[in-house]
């Protein structure tokens, strides 16, 4: 039995809270796509190294806040923010398409404000 969209999202949230990149990668389908305004990241490895590790390497002591989550069937919409020693993200949003117990597609938008 595959995980529900919210079970996958909860795993994703836990992985971000603990900066567990292995768990984070495991939530994505092999052929997942993460789209940002800077371009697309393809597959687990591309998403992990090209997006998450690249983003988190820029922040000193990051804390991510999951402000609001709305889910319907296989879609999850997230409003988030972040604080770090050297920057903040006052507002960010993400949308996830979760099918067969894996994140298949994700769109991210956020604005980093240096301190």
PDB file of C-alpha atoms in Angstrom:
ATOM      1  CA  UNK A   1       0.000   0.000   0.000  1.00  0.00           C
ATOM      2  CA  UNK A   2       1.466   3.346  -0.996  1.00  0.00           C
ATOM      3  CA  UNK A   3       1.569   6.380   1.268  1.00  0.00           C
ATOM      4  CA  UNK A   4      -1.092   9.066   1.026  1.00  0.00           C
ATOM      5  CA  UNK A   5      -0.195  12.549  -0.202  1.00  0.00           C
ATOM      6  CA  UNK A   6      -0.208  13.849   3.386  1.00  0.00           C
ATOM      7  CA  UNK A   7       1.974  10.968   4.617  1.00  0.00           C
ATOM      8  CA  UNK A   8       4.522  11.796   1.920  1.00  0.00           C
ATOM      9  CA  UNK A   9       4.308  15.496   2.763  1.00  0.00           C
ATOM     10  CA  UNK A  10       4.796  14.799   6.500  1.00  0.00           C
ATOM     11  CA  UNK A  11       7.915  12.769   5.664  1.00  0.00           C
ATOM     12  CA  UNK A  12       9.127  15.648   3.459  1.00  0.00           C
ATOM     13  CA  UNK A  13       8.531  18.149   6.286  1.00  0.00           C
ATOM     14  CA  UNK A  14      10.397  15.964   8.798  1.00  0.00           C
ATOM     15  CA  UNK A  15      13.326  15.583   6.390  1.00  0.00           C
ATOM     16  CA  UNK A  16      13.567  19.359   5.964  1.00  0.00           C
ATOM     17  CA  UNK A  17      13.244  19.984   9.718  1.00  0.00           C
ATOM     18  CA  UNK A  18      16.141  17.595  10.399  1.00  0.00           C
ATOM     19  CA  UNK A  19      18.099  18.334   7.189  1.00  0.00           C
ATOM     20  CA  UNK A  20      17.979  14.613   6.420  1.00  0.00           C
ATOM     21  CA  UNK A  21      18.883  14.645   2.723  1.00  0.00           C
ATOM     22  CA  UNK A  22      18.598  10.846   2.347  1.00  0.00           C
ATOM     23  CA  UNK A  23      15.016  10.898   3.602  1.00  0.00           C
ATOM     24  CA  UNK A  24      14.293  13.949   1.473  1.00  0.00           C
ATOM     25  CA  UNK A  25      15.522  12.234  -1.706  1.00  0.00           C
ATOM     26  CA  UNK A  26      13.549   9.076  -0.878  1.00  0.00           C
ATOM     27  CA  UNK A  27      10.269  11.032  -1.012  1.00  0.00           C
ATOM     28  CA  UNK A  28      10.797  11.877  -4.708  1.00  0.00           C
ATOM     29  CA  UNK A  29      10.083   9.627  -7.680  1.00  0.00           C
ATOM     30  CA  UNK A  30      13.137   8.746  -9.781  1.00  0.00           C
ATOM     31  CA  UNK A  31      11.796  10.910 -12.628  1.00  0.00           C
ATOM     32  CA  UNK A  32      10.467  13.763 -10.446  1.00  0.00           C
ATOM     33  CA  UNK A  33      10.716  17.364 -11.606  1.00  0.00           C
ATOM     34  CA  UNK A  34      11.093  20.394  -9.330  1.00  0.00           C
ATOM     35  CA  UNK A  35      10.412  23.688 -11.091  1.00  0.00           C
ATOM     36  CA  UNK A  36      11.575  27.110  -9.907  1.00  0.00           C
ATOM     37  CA  UNK A  37      11.804  30.444 -11.692  1.00  0.00           C
ATOM     38  CA  UNK A  38      15.514  29.645 -12.209  1.00  0.00           C
ATOM     39  CA  UNK A  39      14.692  26.449 -14.105  1.00  0.00           C
ATOM     40  CA  UNK A  40      13.893  22.791 -13.676  1.00  0.00           C
ATOM     41  CA  UNK A  41      15.683  20.163 -11.592  1.00  0.00           C
ATOM     42  CA  UNK A  42      15.223  16.604 -12.857  1.00  0.00           C
ATOM     43  CA  UNK A  43      15.271  13.333 -10.929  1.00  0.00           C
ATOM     44  CA  UNK A  44      16.122  12.614  -7.310  1.00  0.00           C
ATOM     45  CA  UNK A  45      19.806  13.469  -7.673  1.00  0.00           C
ATOM     46  CA  UNK A  46      19.153  16.678  -9.599  1.00  0.00           C
ATOM     47  CA  UNK A  47      16.607  17.827  -7.051  1.00  0.00           C
ATOM     48  CA  UNK A  48      18.774  16.890  -4.086  1.00  0.00           C
ATOM     49  CA  UNK A  49      22.050  18.417  -5.283  1.00  0.00           C
ATOM     50  CA  UNK A  50      20.803  21.086  -7.675  1.00  0.00           C
ATOM     51  CA  UNK A  51      18.150  22.473  -5.387  1.00  0.00           C
ATOM     52  CA  UNK A  52      18.138  21.398  -1.737  1.00  0.00           C
ATOM     53  CA  UNK A  53      21.851  21.074  -1.027  1.00  0.00           C
ATOM     54  CA  UNK A  54      22.573  24.221  -3.063  1.00  0.00           C
ATOM     55  CA  UNK A  55      19.929  26.215  -1.177  1.00  0.00           C
ATOM     56  CA  UNK A  56      20.774  24.963   2.307  1.00  0.00           C
ATOM     57  CA  UNK A  57      24.506  25.560   1.776  1.00  0.00           C
ATOM     58  CA  UNK A  58      23.716  29.285   1.487  1.00  0.00           C
ATOM     59  CA  UNK A  59      22.010  29.535   4.877  1.00  0.00           C
ATOM     60  CA  UNK A  60      23.680  29.548   8.294  1.00  0.00           C
ATOM     61  CA  UNK A  61      21.547  27.786  10.942  1.00  0.00           C
ATOM     62  CA  UNK A  62      18.316  27.671   8.907  1.00  0.00           C
ATOM     63  CA  UNK A  63      14.892  27.183  10.439  1.00  0.00           C
ATOM     64  CA  UNK A  64      11.997  26.511   8.084  1.00  0.00           C
ATOM     65  CA  UNK A  65       8.428  27.314   9.115  1.00  0.00           C
ATOM     66  CA  UNK A  66       5.513  25.493   7.511  1.00  0.00           C
ATOM     67  CA  UNK A  67       2.886  28.196   7.911  1.00  0.00           C
ATOM     68  CA  UNK A  68      -0.090  26.710   6.082  1.00  0.00           C
ATOM     69  CA  UNK A  69      -0.737  23.433   4.282  1.00  0.00           C
ATOM     70  CA  UNK A  70      -3.769  22.665   2.135  1.00  0.00           C
ATOM     71  CA  UNK A  71      -4.277  19.249   0.539  1.00  0.00           C
ATOM     72  CA  UNK A  72      -6.814  17.848  -1.902  1.00  0.00           C
ATOM     73  CA  UNK A  73      -6.418  14.358  -3.351  1.00  0.00           C
ATOM     74  CA  UNK A  74      -2.892  14.208  -4.825  1.00  0.00           C
ATOM     75  CA  UNK A  75      -2.131  17.953  -4.552  1.00  0.00           C
ATOM     76  CA  UNK A  76      -0.541  19.722  -1.590  1.00  0.00           C
ATOM     77  CA  UNK A  77      -0.085  23.500  -1.392  1.00  0.00           C
ATOM     78  CA  UNK A  78       2.350  24.924   1.138  1.00  0.00           C
ATOM     79  CA  UNK A  79       3.007  28.433   2.408  1.00  0.00           C
ATOM     80  CA  UNK A  80       6.358  28.624   4.179  1.00  0.00           C
ATOM     81  CA  UNK A  81       8.969  31.029   5.537  1.00  0.00           C
ATOM     82  CA  UNK A  82      12.516  30.685   6.848  1.00  0.00           C
ATOM     83  CA  UNK A  83      15.021  32.379   9.123  1.00  0.00           C
ATOM     84  CA  UNK A  84      18.777  31.935   9.173  1.00  0.00           C
ATOM     85  CA  UNK A  85      21.691  33.855  10.649  1.00  0.00           C
ATOM     86  CA  UNK A  86      22.563  35.420   7.298  1.00  0.00           C
ATOM     87  CA  UNK A  87      19.211  35.645   5.453  1.00  0.00           C
ATOM     88  CA  UNK A  88      15.460  35.199   5.668  1.00  0.00           C
ATOM     89  CA  UNK A  89      12.637  34.079   3.419  1.00  0.00           C
ATOM     90  CA  UNK A  90       9.614  36.083   4.536  1.00  0.00           C
ATOM     91  CA  UNK A  91       7.331  34.209   2.160  1.00  0.00           C
ATOM     92  CA  UNK A  92       7.620  31.108   0.039  1.00  0.00           C
ATOM     93  CA  UNK A  93       5.156  28.782  -1.602  1.00  0.00           C
ATOM     94  CA  UNK A  94       5.306  25.283  -3.007  1.00  0.00           C
ATOM     95  CA  UNK A  95       2.878  22.977  -4.738  1.00  0.00           C
ATOM     96  CA  UNK A  96       3.346  19.209  -4.850  1.00  0.00           C
ATOM     97  CA  UNK A  97       1.808  16.566  -7.083  1.00  0.00           C
ATOM     98  CA  UNK A  98       2.063  13.342  -5.097  1.00  0.00           C
ATOM     99  CA  UNK A  99       1.097  10.034  -6.716  1.00  0.00           C
ATOM    100  CA  UNK A 100       1.906   6.407  -5.934  1.00  0.00           C
ATOM    101  CA  UNK A 101       3.417   7.448  -2.588  1.00  0.00           C
ATOM    102  CA  UNK A 102       6.067   9.726  -4.152  1.00  0.00           C
ATOM    103  CA  UNK A 103       6.484  13.388  -5.034  1.00  0.00           C
ATOM    104  CA  UNK A 104       6.179  13.429  -8.828  1.00  0.00           C
ATOM    105  CA  UNK A 105       6.185  17.184  -9.492  1.00  0.00           C
ATOM    106  CA  UNK A 106       6.903  20.237  -7.374  1.00  0.00           C
ATOM    107  CA  UNK A 107       6.838  23.966  -8.013  1.00  0.00           C
ATOM    108  CA  UNK A 108       8.674  26.387  -5.682  1.00  0.00           C
ATOM    109  CA  UNK A 109       8.678  30.154  -5.355  1.00  0.00           C
ATOM    110  CA  UNK A 110      10.442  32.164  -2.655  1.00  0.00           C
ATOM    111  CA  UNK A 111      12.391  35.355  -2.135  1.00  0.00           C
ATOM    112  CA  UNK A 112      15.643  35.366  -0.139  1.00  0.00           C
ATOM    113  CA  UNK A 113      16.384  38.560   1.808  1.00  0.00           C
ATOM    114  CA  UNK A 114      20.027  38.892   2.968  1.00  0.00           C
ATOM    115  CA  UNK A 115      20.586  40.208   6.503  1.00  0.00           C
TER     116      UNK A 115
END
